[in-house]
PDB file of C-alpha atoms in Angstrom:
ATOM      1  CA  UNK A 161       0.692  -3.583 -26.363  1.00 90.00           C
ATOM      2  CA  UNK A 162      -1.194  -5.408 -23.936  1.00 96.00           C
ATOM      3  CA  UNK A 163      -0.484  -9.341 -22.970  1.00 97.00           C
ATOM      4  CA  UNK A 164      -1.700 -11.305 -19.995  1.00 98.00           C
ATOM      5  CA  UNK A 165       0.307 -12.324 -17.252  1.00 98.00           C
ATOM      6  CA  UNK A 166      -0.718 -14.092 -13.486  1.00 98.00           C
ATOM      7  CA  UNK A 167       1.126 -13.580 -10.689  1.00 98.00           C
ATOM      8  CA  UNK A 168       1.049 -15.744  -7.227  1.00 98.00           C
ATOM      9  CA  UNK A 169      -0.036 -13.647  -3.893  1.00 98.00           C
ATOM     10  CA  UNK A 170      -0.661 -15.395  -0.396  1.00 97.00           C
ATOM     11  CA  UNK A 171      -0.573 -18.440  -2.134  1.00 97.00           C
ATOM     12  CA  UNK A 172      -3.336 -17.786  -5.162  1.00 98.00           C
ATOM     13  CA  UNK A 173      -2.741 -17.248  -8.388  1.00 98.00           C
ATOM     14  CA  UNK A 174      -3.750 -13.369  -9.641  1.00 98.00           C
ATOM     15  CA  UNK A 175      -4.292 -12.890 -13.591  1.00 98.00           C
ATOM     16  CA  UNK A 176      -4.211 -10.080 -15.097  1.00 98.00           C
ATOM     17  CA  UNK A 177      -3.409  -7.600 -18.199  1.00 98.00           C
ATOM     18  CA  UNK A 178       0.300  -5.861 -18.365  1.00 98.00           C
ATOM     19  CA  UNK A 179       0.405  -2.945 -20.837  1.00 98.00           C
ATOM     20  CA  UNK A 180       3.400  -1.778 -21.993  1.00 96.00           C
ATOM     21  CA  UNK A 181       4.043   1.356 -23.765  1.00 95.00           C
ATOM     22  CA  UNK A 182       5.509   2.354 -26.898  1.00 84.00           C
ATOM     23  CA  UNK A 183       9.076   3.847 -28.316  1.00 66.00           C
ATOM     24  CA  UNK A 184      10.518   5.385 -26.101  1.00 61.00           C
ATOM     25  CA  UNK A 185      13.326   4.584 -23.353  1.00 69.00           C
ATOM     26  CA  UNK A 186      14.572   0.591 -22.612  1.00 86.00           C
ATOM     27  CA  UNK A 187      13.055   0.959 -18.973  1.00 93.00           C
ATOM     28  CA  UNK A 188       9.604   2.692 -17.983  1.00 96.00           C
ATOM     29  CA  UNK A 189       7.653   4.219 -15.056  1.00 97.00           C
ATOM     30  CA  UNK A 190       4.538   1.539 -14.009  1.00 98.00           C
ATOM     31  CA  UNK A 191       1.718   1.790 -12.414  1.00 98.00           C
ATOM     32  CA  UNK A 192      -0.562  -1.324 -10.418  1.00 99.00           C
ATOM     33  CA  UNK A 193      -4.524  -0.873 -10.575  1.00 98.00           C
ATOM     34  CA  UNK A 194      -7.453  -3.123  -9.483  1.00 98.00           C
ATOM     35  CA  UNK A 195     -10.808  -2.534  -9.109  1.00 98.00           C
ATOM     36  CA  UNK A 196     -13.294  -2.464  -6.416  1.00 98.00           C
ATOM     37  CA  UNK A 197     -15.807  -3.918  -4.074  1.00 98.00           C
ATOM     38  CA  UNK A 198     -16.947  -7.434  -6.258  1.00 98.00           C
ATOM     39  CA  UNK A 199     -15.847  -5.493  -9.555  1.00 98.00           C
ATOM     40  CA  UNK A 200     -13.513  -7.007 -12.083  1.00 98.00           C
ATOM     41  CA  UNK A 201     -10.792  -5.004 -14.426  1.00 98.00           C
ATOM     42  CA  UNK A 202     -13.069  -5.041 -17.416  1.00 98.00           C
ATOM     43  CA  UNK A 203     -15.272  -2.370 -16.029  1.00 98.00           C
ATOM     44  CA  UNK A 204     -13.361   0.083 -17.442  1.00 98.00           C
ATOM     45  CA  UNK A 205     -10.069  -0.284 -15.782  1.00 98.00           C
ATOM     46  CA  UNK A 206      -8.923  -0.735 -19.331  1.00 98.00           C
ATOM     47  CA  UNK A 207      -9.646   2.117 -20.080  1.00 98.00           C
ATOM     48  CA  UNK A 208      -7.778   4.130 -17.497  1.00 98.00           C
ATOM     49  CA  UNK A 209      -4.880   2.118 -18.149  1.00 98.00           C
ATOM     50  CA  UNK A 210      -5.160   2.682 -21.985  1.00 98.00           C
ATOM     51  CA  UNK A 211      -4.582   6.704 -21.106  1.00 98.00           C
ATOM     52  CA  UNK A 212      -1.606   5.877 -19.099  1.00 98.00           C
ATOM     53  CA  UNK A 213      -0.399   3.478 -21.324  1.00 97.00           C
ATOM     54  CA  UNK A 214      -0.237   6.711 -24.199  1.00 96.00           C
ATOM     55  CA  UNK A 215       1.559   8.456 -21.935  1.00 96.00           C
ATOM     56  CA  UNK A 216       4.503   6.609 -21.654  1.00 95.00           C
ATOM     57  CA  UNK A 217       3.548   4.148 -18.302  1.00 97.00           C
ATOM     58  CA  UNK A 218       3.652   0.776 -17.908  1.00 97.00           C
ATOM     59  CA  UNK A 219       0.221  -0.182 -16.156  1.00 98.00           C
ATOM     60  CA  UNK A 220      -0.534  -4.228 -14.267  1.00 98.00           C
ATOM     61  CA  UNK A 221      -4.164  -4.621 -13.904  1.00 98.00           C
ATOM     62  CA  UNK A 222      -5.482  -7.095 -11.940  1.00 98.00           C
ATOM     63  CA  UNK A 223      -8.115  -9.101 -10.323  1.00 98.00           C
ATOM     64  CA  UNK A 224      -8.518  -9.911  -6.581  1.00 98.00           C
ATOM     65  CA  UNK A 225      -8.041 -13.179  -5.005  1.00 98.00           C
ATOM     66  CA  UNK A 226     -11.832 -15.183  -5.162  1.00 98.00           C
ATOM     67  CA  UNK A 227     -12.874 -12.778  -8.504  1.00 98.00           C
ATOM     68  CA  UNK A 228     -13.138 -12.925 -11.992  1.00 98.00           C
ATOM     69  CA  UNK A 229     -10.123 -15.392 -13.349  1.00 96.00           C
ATOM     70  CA  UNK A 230      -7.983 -15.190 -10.149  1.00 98.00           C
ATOM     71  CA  UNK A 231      -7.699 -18.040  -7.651  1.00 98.00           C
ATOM     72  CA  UNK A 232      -9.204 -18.121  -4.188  1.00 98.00           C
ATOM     73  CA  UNK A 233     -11.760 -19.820  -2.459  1.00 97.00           C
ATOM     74  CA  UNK A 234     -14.515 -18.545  -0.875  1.00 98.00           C
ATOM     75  CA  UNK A 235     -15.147 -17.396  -4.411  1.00 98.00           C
ATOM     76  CA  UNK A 236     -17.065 -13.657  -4.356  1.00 98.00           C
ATOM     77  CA  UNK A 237     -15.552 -13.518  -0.922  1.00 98.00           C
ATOM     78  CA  UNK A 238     -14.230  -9.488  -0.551  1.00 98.00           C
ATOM     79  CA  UNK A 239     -11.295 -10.116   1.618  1.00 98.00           C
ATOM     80  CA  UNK A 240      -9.504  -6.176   2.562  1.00 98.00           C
ATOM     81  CA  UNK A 241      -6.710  -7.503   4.404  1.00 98.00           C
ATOM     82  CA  UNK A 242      -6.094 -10.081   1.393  1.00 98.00           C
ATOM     83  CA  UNK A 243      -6.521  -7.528  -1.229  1.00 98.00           C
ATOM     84  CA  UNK A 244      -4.268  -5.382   0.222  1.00 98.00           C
ATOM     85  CA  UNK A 245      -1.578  -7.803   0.051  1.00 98.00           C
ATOM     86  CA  UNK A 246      -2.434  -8.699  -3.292  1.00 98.00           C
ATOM     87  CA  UNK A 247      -1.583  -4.774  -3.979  1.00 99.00           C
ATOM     88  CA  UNK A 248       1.768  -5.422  -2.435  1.00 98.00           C
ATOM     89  CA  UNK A 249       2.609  -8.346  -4.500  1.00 98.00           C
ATOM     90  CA  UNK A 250       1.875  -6.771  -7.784  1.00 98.00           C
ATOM     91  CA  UNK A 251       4.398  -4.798  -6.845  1.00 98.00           C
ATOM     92  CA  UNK A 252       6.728  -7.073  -6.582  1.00 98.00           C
ATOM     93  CA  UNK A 253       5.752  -8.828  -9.536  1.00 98.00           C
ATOM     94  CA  UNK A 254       5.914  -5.903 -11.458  1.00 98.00           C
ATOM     95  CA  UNK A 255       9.641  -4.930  -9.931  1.00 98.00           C
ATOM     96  CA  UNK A 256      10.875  -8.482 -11.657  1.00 98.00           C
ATOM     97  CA  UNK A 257       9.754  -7.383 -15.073  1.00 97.00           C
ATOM     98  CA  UNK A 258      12.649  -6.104 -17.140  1.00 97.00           C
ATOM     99  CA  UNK A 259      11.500  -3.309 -18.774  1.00 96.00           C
ATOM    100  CA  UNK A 260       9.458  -1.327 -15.804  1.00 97.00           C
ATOM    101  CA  UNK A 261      12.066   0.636 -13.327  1.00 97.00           C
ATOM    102  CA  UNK A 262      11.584  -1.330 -10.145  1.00 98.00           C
ATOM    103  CA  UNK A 263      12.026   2.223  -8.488  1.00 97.00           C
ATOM    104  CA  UNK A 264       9.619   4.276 -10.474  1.00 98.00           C
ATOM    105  CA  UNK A 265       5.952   1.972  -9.566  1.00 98.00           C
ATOM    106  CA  UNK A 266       3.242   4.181  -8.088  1.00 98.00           C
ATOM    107  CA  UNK A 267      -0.623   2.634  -7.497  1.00 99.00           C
ATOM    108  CA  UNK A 268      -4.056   3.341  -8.278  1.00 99.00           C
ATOM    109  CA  UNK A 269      -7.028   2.290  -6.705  1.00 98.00           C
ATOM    110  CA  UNK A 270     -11.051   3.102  -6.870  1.00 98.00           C
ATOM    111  CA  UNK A 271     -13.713   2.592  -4.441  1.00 98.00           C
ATOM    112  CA  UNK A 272     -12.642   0.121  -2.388  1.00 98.00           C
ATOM    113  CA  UNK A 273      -9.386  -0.446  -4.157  1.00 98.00           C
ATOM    114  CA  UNK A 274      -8.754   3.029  -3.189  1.00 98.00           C
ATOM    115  CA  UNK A 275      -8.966   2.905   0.342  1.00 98.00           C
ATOM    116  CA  UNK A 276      -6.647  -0.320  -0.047  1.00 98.00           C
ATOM    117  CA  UNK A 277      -4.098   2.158  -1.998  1.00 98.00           C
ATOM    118  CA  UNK A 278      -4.510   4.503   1.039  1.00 98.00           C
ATOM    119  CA  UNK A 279      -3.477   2.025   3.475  1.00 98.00           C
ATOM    120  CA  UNK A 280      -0.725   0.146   1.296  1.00 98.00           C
ATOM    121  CA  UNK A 281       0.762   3.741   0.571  1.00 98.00           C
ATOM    122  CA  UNK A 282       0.781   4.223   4.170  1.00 98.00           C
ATOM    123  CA  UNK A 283       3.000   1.014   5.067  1.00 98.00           C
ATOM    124  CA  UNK A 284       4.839   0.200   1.715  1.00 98.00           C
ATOM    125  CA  UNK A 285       7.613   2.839   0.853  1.00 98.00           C
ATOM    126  CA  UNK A 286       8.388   0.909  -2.621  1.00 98.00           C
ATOM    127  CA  UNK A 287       4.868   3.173  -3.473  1.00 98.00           C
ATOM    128  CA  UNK A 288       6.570   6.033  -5.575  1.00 98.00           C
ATOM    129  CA  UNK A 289       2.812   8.450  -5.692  1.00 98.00           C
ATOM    130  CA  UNK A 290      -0.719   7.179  -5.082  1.00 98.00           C
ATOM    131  CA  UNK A 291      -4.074   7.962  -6.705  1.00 99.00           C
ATOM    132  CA  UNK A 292      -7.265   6.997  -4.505  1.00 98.00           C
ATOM    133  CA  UNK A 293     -10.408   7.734  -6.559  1.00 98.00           C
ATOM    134  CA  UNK A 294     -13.969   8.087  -5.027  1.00 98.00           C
ATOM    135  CA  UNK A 295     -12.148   5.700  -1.651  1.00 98.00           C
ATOM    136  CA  UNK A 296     -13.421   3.800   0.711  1.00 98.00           C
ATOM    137  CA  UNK A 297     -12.871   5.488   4.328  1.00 98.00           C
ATOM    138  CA  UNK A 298     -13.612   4.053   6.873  1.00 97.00           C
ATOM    139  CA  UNK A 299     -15.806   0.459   7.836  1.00 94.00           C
ATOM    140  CA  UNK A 300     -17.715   1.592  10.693  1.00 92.00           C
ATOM    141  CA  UNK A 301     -18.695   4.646   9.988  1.00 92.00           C
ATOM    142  CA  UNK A 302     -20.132   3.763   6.485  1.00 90.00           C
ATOM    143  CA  UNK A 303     -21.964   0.878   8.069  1.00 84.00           C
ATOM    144  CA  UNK A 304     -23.366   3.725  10.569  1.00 83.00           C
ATOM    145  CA  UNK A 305     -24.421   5.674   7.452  1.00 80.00           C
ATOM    146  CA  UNK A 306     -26.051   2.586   5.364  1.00 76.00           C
ATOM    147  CA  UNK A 307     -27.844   0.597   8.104  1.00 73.00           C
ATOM    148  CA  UNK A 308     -30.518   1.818  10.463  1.00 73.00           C
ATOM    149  CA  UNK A 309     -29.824   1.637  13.890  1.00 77.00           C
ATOM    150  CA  UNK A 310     -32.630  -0.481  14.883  1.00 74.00           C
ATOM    151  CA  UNK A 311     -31.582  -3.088  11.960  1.00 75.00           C
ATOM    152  CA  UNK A 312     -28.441  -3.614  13.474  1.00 77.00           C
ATOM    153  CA  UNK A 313     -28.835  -6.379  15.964  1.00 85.00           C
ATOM    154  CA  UNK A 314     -30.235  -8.450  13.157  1.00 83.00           C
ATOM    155  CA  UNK A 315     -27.790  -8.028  10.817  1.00 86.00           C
ATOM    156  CA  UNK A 316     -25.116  -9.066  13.816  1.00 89.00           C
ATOM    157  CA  UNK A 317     -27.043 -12.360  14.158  1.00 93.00           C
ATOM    158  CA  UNK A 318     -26.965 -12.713  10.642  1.00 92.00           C
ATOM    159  CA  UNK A 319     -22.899 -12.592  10.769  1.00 93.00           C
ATOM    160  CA  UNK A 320     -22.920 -14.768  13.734  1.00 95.00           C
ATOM    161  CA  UNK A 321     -25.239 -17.442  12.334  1.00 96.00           C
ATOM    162  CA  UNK A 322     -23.243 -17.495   8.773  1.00 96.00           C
ATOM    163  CA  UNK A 323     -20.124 -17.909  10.964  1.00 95.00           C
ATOM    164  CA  UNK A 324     -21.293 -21.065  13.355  1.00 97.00           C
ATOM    165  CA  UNK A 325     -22.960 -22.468   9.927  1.00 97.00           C
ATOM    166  CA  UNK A 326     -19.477 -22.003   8.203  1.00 96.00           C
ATOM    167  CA  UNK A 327     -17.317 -23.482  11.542  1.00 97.00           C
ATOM    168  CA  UNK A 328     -19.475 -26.020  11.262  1.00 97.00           C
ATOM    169  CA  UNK A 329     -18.080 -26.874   7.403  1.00 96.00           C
ATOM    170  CA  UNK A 330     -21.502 -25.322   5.667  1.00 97.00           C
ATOM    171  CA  UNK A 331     -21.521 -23.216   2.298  1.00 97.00           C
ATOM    172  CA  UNK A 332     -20.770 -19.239   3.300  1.00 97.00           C
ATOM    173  CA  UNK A 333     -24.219 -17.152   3.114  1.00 97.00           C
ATOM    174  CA  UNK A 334     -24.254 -14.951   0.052  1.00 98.00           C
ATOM    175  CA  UNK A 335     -25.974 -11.764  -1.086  1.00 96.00           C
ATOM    176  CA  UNK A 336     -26.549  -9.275  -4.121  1.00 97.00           C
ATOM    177  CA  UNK A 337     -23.954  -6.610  -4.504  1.00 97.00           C
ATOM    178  CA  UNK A 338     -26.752  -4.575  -6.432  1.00 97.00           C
ATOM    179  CA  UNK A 339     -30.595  -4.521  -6.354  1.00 95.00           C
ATOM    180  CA  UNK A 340     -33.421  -2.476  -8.057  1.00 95.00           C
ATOM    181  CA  UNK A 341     -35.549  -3.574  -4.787  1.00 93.00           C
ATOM    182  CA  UNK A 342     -34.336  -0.530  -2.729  1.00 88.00           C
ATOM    183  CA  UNK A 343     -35.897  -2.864   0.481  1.00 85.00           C
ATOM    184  CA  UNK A 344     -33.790  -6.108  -0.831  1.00 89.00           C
ATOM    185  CA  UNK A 345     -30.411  -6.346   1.393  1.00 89.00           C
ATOM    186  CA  UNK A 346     -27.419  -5.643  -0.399  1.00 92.00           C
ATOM    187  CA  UNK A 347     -23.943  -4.959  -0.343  1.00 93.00           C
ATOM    188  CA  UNK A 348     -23.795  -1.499  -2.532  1.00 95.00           C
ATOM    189  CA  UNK A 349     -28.107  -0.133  -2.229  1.00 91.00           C
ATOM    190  CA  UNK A 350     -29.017   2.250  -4.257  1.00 91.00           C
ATOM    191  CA  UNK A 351     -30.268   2.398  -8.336  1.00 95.00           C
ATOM    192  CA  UNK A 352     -26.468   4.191  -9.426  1.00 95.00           C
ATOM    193  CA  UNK A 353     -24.683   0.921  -8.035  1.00 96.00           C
ATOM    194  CA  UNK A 354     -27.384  -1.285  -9.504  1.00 97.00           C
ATOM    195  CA  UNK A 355     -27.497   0.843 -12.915  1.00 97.00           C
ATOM    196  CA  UNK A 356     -23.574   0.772 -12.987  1.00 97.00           C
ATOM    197  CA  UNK A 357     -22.820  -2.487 -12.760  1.00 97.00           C
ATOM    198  CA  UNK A 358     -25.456  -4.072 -14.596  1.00 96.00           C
ATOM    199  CA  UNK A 359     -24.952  -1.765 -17.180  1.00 97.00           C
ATOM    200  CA  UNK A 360     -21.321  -3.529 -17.672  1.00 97.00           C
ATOM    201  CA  UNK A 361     -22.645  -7.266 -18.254  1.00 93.00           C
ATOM    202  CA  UNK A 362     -21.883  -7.227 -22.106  1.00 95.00           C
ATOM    203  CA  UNK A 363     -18.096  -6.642 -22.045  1.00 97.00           C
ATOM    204  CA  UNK A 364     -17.434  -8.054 -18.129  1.00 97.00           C
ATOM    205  CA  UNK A 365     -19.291 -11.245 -18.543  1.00 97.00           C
ATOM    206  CA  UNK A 366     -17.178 -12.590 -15.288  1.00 97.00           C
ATOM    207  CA  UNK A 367     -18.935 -10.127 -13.086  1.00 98.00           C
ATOM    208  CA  UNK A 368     -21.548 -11.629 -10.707  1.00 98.00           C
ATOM    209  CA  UNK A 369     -23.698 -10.252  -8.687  1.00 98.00           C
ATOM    210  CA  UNK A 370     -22.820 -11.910  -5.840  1.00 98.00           C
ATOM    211  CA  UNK A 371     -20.655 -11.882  -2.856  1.00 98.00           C
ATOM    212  CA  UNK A 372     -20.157 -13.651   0.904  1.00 98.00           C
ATOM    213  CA  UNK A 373     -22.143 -12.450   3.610  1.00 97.00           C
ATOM    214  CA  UNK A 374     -19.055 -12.215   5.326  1.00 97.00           C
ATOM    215  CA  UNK A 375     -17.624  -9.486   2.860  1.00 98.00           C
ATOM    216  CA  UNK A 376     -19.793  -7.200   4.620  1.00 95.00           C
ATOM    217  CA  UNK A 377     -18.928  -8.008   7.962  1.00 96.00           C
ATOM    218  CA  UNK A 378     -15.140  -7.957   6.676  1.00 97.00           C
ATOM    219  CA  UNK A 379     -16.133  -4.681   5.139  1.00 97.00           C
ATOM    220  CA  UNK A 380     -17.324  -2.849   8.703  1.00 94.00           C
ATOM    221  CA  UNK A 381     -13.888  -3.729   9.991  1.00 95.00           C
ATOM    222  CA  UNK A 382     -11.886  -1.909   7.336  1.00 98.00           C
ATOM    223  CA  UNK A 383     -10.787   1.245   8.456  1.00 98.00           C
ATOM    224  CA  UNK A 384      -8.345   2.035   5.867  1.00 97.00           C
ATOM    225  CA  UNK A 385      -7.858   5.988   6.279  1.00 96.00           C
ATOM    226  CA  UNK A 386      -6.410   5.466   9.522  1.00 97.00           C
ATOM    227  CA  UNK A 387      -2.790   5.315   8.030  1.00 97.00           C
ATOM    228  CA  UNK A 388      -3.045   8.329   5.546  1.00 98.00           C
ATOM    229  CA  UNK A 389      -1.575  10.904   7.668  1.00 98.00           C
ATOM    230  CA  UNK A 390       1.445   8.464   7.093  1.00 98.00           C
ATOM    231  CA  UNK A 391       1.280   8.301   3.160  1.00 98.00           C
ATOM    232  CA  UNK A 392       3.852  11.385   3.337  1.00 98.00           C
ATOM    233  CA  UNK A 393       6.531  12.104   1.639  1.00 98.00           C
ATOM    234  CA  UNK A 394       5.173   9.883  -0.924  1.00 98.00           C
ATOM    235  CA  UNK A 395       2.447  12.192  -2.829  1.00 98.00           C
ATOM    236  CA  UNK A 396      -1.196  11.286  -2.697  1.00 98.00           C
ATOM    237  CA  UNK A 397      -4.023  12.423  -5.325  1.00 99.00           C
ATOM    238  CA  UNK A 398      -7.400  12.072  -3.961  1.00 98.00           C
ATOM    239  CA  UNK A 399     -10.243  12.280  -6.663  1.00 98.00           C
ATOM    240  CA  UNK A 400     -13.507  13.026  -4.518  1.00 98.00           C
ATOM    241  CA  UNK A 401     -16.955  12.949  -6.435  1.00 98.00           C
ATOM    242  CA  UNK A 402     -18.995  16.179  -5.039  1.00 98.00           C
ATOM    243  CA  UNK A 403     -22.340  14.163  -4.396  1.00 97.00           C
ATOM    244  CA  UNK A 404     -20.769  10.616  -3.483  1.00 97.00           C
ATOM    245  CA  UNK A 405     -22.838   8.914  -0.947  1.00 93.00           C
ATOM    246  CA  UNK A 406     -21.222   4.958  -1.360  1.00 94.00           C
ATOM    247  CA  UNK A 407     -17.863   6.298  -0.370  1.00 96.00           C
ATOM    248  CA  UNK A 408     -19.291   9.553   1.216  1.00 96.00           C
ATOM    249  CA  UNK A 409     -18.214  13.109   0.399  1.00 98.00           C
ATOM    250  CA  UNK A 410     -17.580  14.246   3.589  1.00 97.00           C
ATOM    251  CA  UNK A 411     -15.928  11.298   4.725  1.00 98.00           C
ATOM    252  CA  UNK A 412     -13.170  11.863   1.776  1.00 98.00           C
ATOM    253  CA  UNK A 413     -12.804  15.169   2.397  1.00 98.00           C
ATOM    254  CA  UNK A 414     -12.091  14.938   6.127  1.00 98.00           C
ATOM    255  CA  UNK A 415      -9.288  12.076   5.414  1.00 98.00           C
ATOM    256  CA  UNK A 416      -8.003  14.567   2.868  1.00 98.00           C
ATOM    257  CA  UNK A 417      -7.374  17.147   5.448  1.00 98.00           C
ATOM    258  CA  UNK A 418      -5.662  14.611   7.943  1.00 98.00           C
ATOM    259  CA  UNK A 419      -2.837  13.762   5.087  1.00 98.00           C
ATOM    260  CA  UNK A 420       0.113  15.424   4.567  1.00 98.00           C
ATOM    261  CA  UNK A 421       1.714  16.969   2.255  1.00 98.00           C
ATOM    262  CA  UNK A 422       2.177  16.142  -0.608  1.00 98.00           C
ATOM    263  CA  UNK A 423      -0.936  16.239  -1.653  1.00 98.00           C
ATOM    264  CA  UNK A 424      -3.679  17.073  -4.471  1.00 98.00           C
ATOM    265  CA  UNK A 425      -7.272  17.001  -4.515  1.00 98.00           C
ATOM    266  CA  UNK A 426      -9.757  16.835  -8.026  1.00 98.00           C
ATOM    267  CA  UNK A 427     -13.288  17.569  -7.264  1.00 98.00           C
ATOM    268  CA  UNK A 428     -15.705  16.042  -9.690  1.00 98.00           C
ATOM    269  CA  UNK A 429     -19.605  16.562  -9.938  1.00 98.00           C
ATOM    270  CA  UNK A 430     -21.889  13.724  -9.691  1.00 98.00           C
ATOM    271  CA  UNK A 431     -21.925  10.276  -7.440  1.00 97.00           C
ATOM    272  CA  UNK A 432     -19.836   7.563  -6.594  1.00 97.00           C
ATOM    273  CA  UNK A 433     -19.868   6.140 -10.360  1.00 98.00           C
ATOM    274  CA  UNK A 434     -19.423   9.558 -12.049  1.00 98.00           C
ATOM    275  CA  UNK A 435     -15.770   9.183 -12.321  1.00 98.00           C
ATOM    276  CA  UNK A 436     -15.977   6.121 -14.811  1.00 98.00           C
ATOM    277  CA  UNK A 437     -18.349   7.186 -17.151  1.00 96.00           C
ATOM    278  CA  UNK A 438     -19.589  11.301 -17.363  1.00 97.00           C
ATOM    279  CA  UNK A 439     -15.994  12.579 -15.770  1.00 98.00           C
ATOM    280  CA  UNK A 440     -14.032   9.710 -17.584  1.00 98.00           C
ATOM    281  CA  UNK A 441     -11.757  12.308 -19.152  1.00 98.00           C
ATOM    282  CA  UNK A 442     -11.287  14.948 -16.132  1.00 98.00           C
ATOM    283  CA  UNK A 443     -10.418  12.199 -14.017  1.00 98.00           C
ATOM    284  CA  UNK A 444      -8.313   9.731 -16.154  1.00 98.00           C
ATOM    285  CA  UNK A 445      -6.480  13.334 -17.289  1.00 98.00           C
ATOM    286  CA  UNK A 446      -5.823  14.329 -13.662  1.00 98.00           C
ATOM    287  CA  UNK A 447      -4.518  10.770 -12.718  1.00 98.00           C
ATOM    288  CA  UNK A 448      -2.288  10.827 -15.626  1.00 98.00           C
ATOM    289  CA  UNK A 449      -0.545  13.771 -14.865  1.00 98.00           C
ATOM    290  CA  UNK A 450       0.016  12.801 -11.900  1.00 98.00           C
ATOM    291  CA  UNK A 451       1.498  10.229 -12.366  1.00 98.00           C
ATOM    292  CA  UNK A 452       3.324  11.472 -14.814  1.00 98.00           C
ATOM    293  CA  UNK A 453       5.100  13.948 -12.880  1.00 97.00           C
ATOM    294  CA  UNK A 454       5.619  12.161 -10.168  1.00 98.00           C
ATOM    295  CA  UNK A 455       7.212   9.107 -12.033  1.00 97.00           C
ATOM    296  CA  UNK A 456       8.535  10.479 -14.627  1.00 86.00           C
ATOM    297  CA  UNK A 457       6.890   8.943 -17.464  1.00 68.00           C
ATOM    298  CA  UNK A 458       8.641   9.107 -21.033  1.00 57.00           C
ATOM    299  CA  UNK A 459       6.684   9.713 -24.415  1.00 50.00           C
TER     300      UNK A 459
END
C-alpha cells in the first residue's frame, strides 16, 4: 500500500509517498529515500521502493525543499546543506509513525542524494545502515574534473554577478540541468544525463529542466565524503558504477577505502545512470538485502 503524506523540514513543507508493507508483524523496519541533483521521486524511486516494500520494509520517499510538490523558494534551487536536513527530518517524521520501529530506519540515497546519505550517516546515529548509490564525492574536485581551467574565472564572475543581482532583490540566474549542445553550459553535460532525464518526461511531468545558477556554486562547496570514515559502526553499502564519470569512479572508490568497517561494495558496469535502468535488478537486489539484514525486515 502506498498513500501520500508531507512532512515540515526547516520550515517547508516536504510531500511525499509512504509505502507500507504487507502481513506480517504490527511494527516494521523503514527506510527514507530521495532522489538527486534537480530529480524528483518519480524517476524511478518508486520503483526501488516497490522491491523493498516486497520485502517486508516500510520505505518514505520524498522530494527536496524548492522541487517537484515540496515547498521552498528559490524554486529549482539545489540546496546540500538544506537537503541534508530534509534527510534528517524524514527521519523523524518517519519515527512518529506507528507502525515503523523508530529504532530500525536506515537511508538510501543516489547521486547526489547519496553523498547527502554519506554525510547524514556520518553525524546522525538514529541511521541504523546506509546505501549510497553512484554518490556524489566531493564539490571541488568534480568541479576540477568538469570545468576547464581556463573557464574558471568566468564562471566565478558568473556566481558573483548572480549574487550582487540577487542582494540587490533580482530573480536568481538559472540554467539547464541537461543539454544535447555538448558546448551549452549545464549543470549535469554529457548525452547519458540529457538522454536520462528527458527520457523520464512522460511519467515525471514535475521534472524541469532547470535549476539556480547558484546550485552549482552550492554544489562546488559540498564535500560530503569528508565524514565517511565516521559512518562506522553503522554499516555502509556503496554501489559504484565501473565507468561513472558524473560521480566519478575513482573518486567512489577512494572514499570507499577511507570508511570503515562495516562495509560492502557492488560494482556495476556502465555510467552514472546504469544503476536505474540496465542494472535495475543487481542493484535494487543488493540494496535490499542489505537492508534487510541489517534491519531486520519481516516477510
Amino acid at each position: 500500500m502506498r498513500s501520500d503524506v508531507e512532512f515540515c523540514s526547516e520550515g517547508r513543507t516536504l510531500h511525499g509517498w509512504l509505502y507500507r508493507p504487507g502481513a506480517g508483524a504490527d511494527t516494521a523496519a523503514a527506510v527514507v529515500m530521495a532522489h538527486g541533483f534537480s530529480a524528483v521521486k518519480e524517476q524511478y524511486l518508486d520503483r526501488y521502493a516497490e522491491v523493498f516494500q516486497a520485502a517486508g520494509l516500510g520505505v518514505l520517499v520524498y522530494d527536496h525543499a524548492n522541487f517537484s510538490a515540496s515547498e521552498g523558494l528559490p524554486r529549482q534551487e539545489v540546496d546540500p546543506v538544506l537537503q541534508k536536513r530534509g534527510y534528517r527530518d524524514a527521519i523523524s517524521f518517519a519515527q512518529t509513525i506507528p507502525w515503523i520501529d523508530p529504532a530500525r530506519i536506515g537511508i538510501w540515497g543516489t547521486s547526489y542524494s547519496g553523498g547527502h546519505v554519506i554525510a547524514v550517516a556520518a553525524i546522525d546515529r538514529r541511521v541504523r545502515c546506509v546505501v549510497a548509490q553512484v554518490p556524489f564525492i566531493s564539490g571541488s574536485l568534480s568541479a576540477q574534473r568538469r570545468t576547464r581551467s581556463d573557464l574558471v574565472p568566468a564562471q566565478l564572475r558568473r556566481f558573483e554577478a548572480d549574487r550582487a543581482a540577487r542582494f540587490r532583490g533580482a530573480a536568481p540566474a538559472m540554467l539547464p540541468a541537461v543539454s544535447a549542445d555538448p558546448l551549452q553550459p549545464c549543470a549535469m553535460p554529457g548525452p547519458d544525463a540529457h538522454a536520462f532525464f528527458t527520457g523520464t518526461q512522460d511519467f515525471a511531468p514535475n521534472w524541469h529542466n532547470a535549476v539556480t545558477l547558484r546550485s552549482a556554486e552550492l554544489s562546488r562547496e559540498n564535500e560530503p565524503a569528508v565524514h565517511i570514515a565516521r559512518i562506522s559502526p553503522t554499516p555502509l553499502l556503496m554501489i559504484v558504477a565501473q565507468d561513472d564519470i558524473l560521480t566519478a569512479t575513482d573518486l567512489c572508490l577512494e572514499a570507499y577505502q577511507r570508511a570503515l568497517p562495516p562495509k560492502d561494495l557492488v560494482m556495476v558496469p556502465g555510467g552514472h545512470f546504469d544503476p536505474y535502468l540496465r542494472h535495475f535488478d543487481r542493484t535494487s537486489t543488493a540494496a535490499r538485502d542489505f537492508l534487510v539484514a541489517h534491519l531486520g525486515a519481516i516477510v
